[in-house]
Coordinates of C-alpha atoms in Angstrom, one line a residue:
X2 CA 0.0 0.0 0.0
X3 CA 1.3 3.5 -1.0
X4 CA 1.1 6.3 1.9
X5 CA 0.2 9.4 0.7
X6 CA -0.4 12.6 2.4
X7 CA -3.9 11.9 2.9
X8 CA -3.0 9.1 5.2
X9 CA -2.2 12.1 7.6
X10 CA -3.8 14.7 9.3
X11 CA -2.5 17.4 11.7
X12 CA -3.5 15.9 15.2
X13 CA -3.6 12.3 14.1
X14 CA -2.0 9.7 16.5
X15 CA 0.2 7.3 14.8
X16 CA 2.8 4.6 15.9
X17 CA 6.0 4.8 15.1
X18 CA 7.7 1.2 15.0
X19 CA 11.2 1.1 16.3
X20 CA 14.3 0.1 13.8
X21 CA 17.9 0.7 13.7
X22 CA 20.0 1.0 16.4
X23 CA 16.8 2.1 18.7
X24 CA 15.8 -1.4 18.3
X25 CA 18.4 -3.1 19.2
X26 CA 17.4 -1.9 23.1
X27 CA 14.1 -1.3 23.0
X28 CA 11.7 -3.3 20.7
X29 CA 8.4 -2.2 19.8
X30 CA 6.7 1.4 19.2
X31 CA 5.8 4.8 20.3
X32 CA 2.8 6.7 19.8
X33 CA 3.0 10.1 18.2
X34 CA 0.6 13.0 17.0
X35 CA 0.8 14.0 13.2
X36 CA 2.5 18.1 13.6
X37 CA 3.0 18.9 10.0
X38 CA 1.8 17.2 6.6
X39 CA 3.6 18.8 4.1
X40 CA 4.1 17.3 0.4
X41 CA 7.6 15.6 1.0
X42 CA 7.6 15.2 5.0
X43 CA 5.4 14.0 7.4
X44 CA 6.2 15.3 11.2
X45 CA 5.6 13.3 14.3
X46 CA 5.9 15.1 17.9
X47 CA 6.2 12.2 20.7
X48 CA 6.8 15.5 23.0
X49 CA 6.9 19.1 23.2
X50 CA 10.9 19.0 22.3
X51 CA 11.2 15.5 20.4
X52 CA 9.7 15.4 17.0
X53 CA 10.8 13.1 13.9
X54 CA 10.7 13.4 10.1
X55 CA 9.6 10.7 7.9
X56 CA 9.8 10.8 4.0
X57 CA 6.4 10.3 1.8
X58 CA 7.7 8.2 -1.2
X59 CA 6.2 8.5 -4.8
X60 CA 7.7 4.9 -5.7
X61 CA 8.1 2.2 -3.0
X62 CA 4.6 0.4 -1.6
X63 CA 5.1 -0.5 2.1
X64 CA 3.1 -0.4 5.0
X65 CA 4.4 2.4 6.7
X66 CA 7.2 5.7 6.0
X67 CA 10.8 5.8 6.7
X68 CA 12.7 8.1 8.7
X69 CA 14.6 10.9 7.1
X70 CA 17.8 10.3 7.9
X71 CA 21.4 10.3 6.2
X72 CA 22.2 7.1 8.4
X73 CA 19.8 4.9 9.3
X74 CA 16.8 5.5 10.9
X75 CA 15.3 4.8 14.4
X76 CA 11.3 5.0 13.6
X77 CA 9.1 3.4 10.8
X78 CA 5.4 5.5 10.7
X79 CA 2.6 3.3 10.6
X80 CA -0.5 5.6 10.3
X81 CA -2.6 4.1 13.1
X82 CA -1.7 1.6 15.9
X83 CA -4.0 -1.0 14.3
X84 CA -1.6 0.0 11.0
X85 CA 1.2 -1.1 13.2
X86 CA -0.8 -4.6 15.1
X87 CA -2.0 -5.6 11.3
X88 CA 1.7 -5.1 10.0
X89 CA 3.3 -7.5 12.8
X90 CA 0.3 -9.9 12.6
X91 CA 1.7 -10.0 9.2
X92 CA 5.0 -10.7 9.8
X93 CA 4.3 -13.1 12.1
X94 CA 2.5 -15.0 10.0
X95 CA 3.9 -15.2 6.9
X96 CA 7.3 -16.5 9.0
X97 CA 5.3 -19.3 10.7
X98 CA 3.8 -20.3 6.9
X99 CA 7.9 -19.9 5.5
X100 CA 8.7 -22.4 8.3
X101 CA 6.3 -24.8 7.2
X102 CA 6.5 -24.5 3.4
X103 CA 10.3 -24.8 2.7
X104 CA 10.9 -28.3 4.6
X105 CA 8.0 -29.3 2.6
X106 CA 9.5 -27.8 -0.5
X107 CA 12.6 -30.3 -0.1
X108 CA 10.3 -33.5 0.7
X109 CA 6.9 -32.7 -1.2
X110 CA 4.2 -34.8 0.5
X111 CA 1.4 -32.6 -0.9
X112 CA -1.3 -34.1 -3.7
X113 CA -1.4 -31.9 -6.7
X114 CA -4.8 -30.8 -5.7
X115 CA -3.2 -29.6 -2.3
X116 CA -0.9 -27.9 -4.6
X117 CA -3.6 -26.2 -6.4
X118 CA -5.5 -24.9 -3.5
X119 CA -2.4 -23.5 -2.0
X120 CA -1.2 -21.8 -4.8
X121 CA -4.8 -20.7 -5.4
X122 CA -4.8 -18.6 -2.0
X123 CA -1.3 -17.2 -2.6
X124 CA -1.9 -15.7 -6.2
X125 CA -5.8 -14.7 -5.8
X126 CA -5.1 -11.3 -5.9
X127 CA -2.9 -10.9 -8.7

């Protein structure tokens, strides 16, 4: 999904997922309120003196924005919390399905109408 300024109003709470070196020692997110929405850069204020730019991006479909940074950044902006659950429900999932499909890759005990079904549910919405 592409985040466009629309996804963001001045006032709006968002979560802000924590990556880079921020991670490292403290996993999870912080909530934030939406200051600016400009064209290129979104602001986030998580208190009177800490506020955070994050880049809106014409070409790259994710699920939230990345920091601007020159290094890399300690935030990713998910525009809601429930953004941010979905997005590591996601994650989750999908590693718990890669766990169980590449053994079975090697040592294929699935019937071609398993197959089928599978690779019906994977590729419905392209």
């Amino acid at each position: 999904m592409l985040l466009t300024k629309k996804d963001f109003e001045i006032g709006q709470e968002v979560a802000c997922k924590h990556s880079g070196n921020l991670s490292r020692y403290d996993k999870g997110y912080t909530l934030g309120k939406v200051t600016k929405a400009g064209r290129k850069l979104i602001t986030v204020a998580f208190s009177e003196y800490n506020s955070v730019q994050f880049q809106l991006e014409e070409s790259f479909e994710r699920d939230y924005l990345l920091q601007k940074s020159n290094y890399a950044g300690d935030y990713e902006l998910f525009p809601s919390l429930q953004a941010y659950l979905d997005y590591e429900e996601k994650q989750s999932k999908l590693g718990e399905i890669q766990t169980v499909v590449a053994p079975m890759s090697r040592n294929v005990s699935l019937t071609i109408d398993q197959v089928r079904r599978v690779h019906a549910i994977v590729f419905e919405n392209k």
